[in-house]
Amino acid sequence: MTSPHSHALYTVAQVRALDRHAIEALGIPGYELMRRAAEAAFAGLRRCWPQARRVAVFCGPGNNGGDGFLLALLAREAGLDATAFALADAREEGGDASRARDACEQGGVPVLRWAATGALPAADVYVDALYGTGLDRPPQAAAAVLIERINASGVPVLALDVPSGLNADTGHCPGAAVRADLTVTFIAAKRGLHTGQAAACAGRVELATLGLPESLWQAALPDARLLEAAALPPRPRDAHKGRNGHVLAVGGDHGTAGAIRLCGEAALRGGAGLVSVATQPEHLVALNAARPELMAHAVNGPQALEPLLERASVLAVGPGLGQGAWGHALWLTALDSRLPLVLDADGLNLLAAEPRRFDAERQVVLTPHPGEAARLLGCSVDQIERDRFGAARALAGRFGAVAVLKGAGSLVADPDGRLDVCPWGNPGMASGGMGDLLTGLVAALLAQGCTARDAARLGVCLHARAGDHAARGGERGLLASDLLAPLRRLLNGLDA
């Protein structure tokens, strides 16, 4: 199910404001919105599991539970064997949720009180209507037991609006969380469904705008956006290597030649006209033998780096750099050069130890994973993962650079607060060398004239999509270098 609003992501507060506006300004009753939500979710259930005949719906006490009761009623009316299980007495809440439960019971659907001591019912599909967006803490004990049993059952799960236990703002699960196969989310896409632990909980996400008019969104600027697939335009027929930039990759201390080679090779595959590598002398033979297109230089200190800086147009600093005297000296020299810059790995760890804010006119991209982000912000990895959106924006704001917070649902934030979310990628990419590739690719895009923001956005997009193409042969055992061939095709717009 697609919508013109599918790429716009909103906070929970923004979605609640849209909901209120639909009720108060547009005159659509809350119960009508609940009915439409149930219809959209039931349509998703039939589309995804057309052979299902038995449906068990687990309903909480709020409006998410009301959606569930009405879905159970729709299933009953469609001839399915539907049962609703109440985690709490919805009548105590009053309002639309109580009305929905009454309609469900009056329509002939059994409504049972779920007890933690009882077994889960046999069903072809379980429907999670426990909490929705209303939960920002661990589920209560009884709900947590139910969630764990649902997850262990092996029965397919449809989540209404948000998988219960997942924070719809941050993508973090503070406790037990439903692992859904399909999530049908209502009115507007919640940003927390697309990053962090949401990757393990939401399954496929469908947006149902409930037939609301376009005017509803006109005054609501999204908090973030999902990246869309993109490529670079064809090159002019008279292009030459001098027009496509010269990337200088700095790194590869003793024993880490692989990291800087991957970075340099990604810069070549990313379209840079020239790529030089500044590294330890011991690595030259291996680099020249493996990839002769890389111009490898032995650099024993800042003086040897200076002439390479004069010829370069973009720097990629950090892969295999180390934090010793050699790496630190090259890092300082590179940062003082004023060239456009991509910092990764130990380039970021050195920045955490010696923070500096980059000038607004300098094009700089930082590409930390959560551990590096925690060091840069002086906090724990858990704090980063609890609010990835806040962390990405804090990185960009503190350092005056575009920040790519890597991980499931990578985030790209710029110092102005704009933020994009990557919808691609897979667990096979959790292996060594993937970050080195991204560093080289973003540097290549900078070298070809992209701004820091556009280079980061396009680089993240191409990197993740290449990972998905490469993972078609299986996620386990995926190598960083496996991404290079699909990356080239995607960069040129040859693959969807």
PDB file of C-alpha atoms in Angstrom, residues 315 331 335 339-344 347-348 351 355-368 376-377 389-405 411-420 442 446 451-457:
ATOM      1  CA  LEU A 315      39.895  13.683   1.971  1.00  0.00           C
ATOM      2  CA  TRP A 331      44.789  13.461  11.310  1.00  0.00           C
ATOM      3  CA  LEU A 335      41.874  18.520   9.438  1.00  0.00           C
ATOM      4  CA  LEU A 339      39.635  20.355   2.092  1.00  0.00           C
ATOM      5  CA  PRO A 340      36.202  18.675   2.008  1.00  0.00           C
ATOM      6  CA  LEU A 341      36.401  15.775   4.424  1.00  0.00           C
ATOM      7  CA  VAL A 342      34.854  12.437   5.371  1.00  0.00           C
ATOM      8  CA  LEU A 343      35.810  11.215   8.851  1.00  0.00           C
ATOM      9  CA  ASP A 344      35.317   7.627  10.003  1.00  0.00           C
ATOM     10  CA  GLY A 347      39.324   9.714  12.574  1.00  0.00           C
ATOM     11  CA  LEU A 348      36.203   9.991  14.739  1.00  0.00           C
ATOM     12  CA  LEU A 351      37.840  13.885  17.129  1.00  0.00           C
ATOM     13  CA  PRO A 355      36.739  18.022  19.644  1.00  0.00           C
ATOM     14  CA  ARG A 356      36.465  20.809  17.132  1.00  0.00           C
ATOM     15  CA  ARG A 357      33.573  22.414  15.307  1.00  0.00           C
ATOM     16  CA  PHE A 358      34.015  22.709  11.559  1.00  0.00           C
ATOM     17  CA  ASP A 359      33.428  25.963   9.704  1.00  0.00           C
ATOM     18  CA  ALA A 360      30.054  26.196   8.010  1.00  0.00           C
ATOM     19  CA  GLU A 361      31.576  26.643   4.546  1.00  0.00           C
ATOM     20  CA  ARG A 362      33.643  23.453   4.776  1.00  0.00           C
ATOM     21  CA  GLN A 363      31.978  20.308   3.452  1.00  0.00           C
ATOM     22  CA  VAL A 364      32.393  17.671   6.196  1.00  0.00           C
ATOM     23  CA  VAL A 365      30.679  14.311   6.738  1.00  0.00           C
ATOM     24  CA  LEU A 366      31.033  12.215   9.910  1.00  0.00           C
ATOM     25  CA  THR A 367      30.063   8.531   9.672  1.00  0.00           C
ATOM     26  CA  PRO A 368      29.974   7.059  13.210  1.00  0.00           C
ATOM     27  CA  LEU A 376      31.741  11.871  20.304  1.00  0.00           C
ATOM     28  CA  LEU A 377      28.795  12.911  22.484  1.00  0.00           C
ATOM     29  CA  PHE A 389      17.144  10.850  16.046  1.00  0.00           C
ATOM     30  CA  GLY A 390      18.262  13.094  18.886  1.00  0.00           C
ATOM     31  CA  ALA A 391      21.783  11.664  18.747  1.00  0.00           C
ATOM     32  CA  ALA A 392      22.167  12.226  14.998  1.00  0.00           C
ATOM     33  CA  ARG A 393      20.996  15.819  15.303  1.00  0.00           C
ATOM     34  CA  ALA A 394      23.250  16.408  18.311  1.00  0.00           C
ATOM     35  CA  LEU A 395      26.277  15.153  16.353  1.00  0.00           C
ATOM     36  CA  ALA A 396      25.534  17.421  13.410  1.00  0.00           C
ATOM     37  CA  GLY A 397      24.909  20.409  15.640  1.00  0.00           C
ATOM     38  CA  ARG A 398      27.916  19.937  17.902  1.00  0.00           C
ATOM     39  CA  PHE A 399      30.484  19.466  15.135  1.00  0.00           C
ATOM     40  CA  GLY A 400      28.975  21.617  12.398  1.00  0.00           C
ATOM     41  CA  ALA A 401      29.006  18.693   9.962  1.00  0.00           C
ATOM     42  CA  VAL A 402      26.643  16.288   8.268  1.00  0.00           C
ATOM     43  CA  ALA A 403      26.379  13.235  10.510  1.00  0.00           C
ATOM     44  CA  VAL A 404      25.571   9.704   9.375  1.00  0.00           C
ATOM     45  CA  LEU A 405      24.547   7.574  12.373  1.00  0.00           C
ATOM     46  CA  LEU A 411      20.193   8.414   9.833  1.00  0.00           C
ATOM     47  CA  VAL A 412      21.628  11.405   7.955  1.00  0.00           C
ATOM     48  CA  ALA A 413      21.410  14.708   9.848  1.00  0.00           C
ATOM     49  CA  ASP A 414      22.728  18.121   8.930  1.00  0.00           C
ATOM     50  CA  PRO A 415      23.474  21.097  11.213  1.00  0.00           C
ATOM     51  CA  ASP A 416      20.188  22.756  10.224  1.00  0.00           C
ATOM     52  CA  GLY A 417      18.226  19.890  11.774  1.00  0.00           C
ATOM     53  CA  ARG A 418      17.099  18.205   8.555  1.00  0.00           C
ATOM     54  CA  LEU A 419      17.138  14.441   8.855  1.00  0.00           C
ATOM     55  CA  ASP A 420      16.756  11.516   6.463  1.00  0.00           C
ATOM     56  CA  VAL A 442      30.828   9.457   0.215  1.00  0.00           C
ATOM     57  CA  LEU A 446      31.944  14.892  -2.723  1.00  0.00           C
ATOM     58  CA  THR A 451      27.360  18.893  -1.251  1.00  0.00           C
ATOM     59  CA  ALA A 452      28.112  17.177   2.043  1.00  0.00           C
ATOM     60  CA  ARG A 453      24.414  16.566   2.657  1.00  0.00           C
ATOM     61  CA  ASP A 454      23.748  15.181  -0.794  1.00  0.00           C
ATOM     62  CA  ALA A 455      26.913  13.062  -0.767  1.00  0.00           C
ATOM     63  CA  ALA A 456      25.919  11.559   2.581  1.00  0.00           C
ATOM     64  CA  ARG A 457      22.336  10.921   1.538  1.00  0.00           C
TER      65      ARG A 457
END
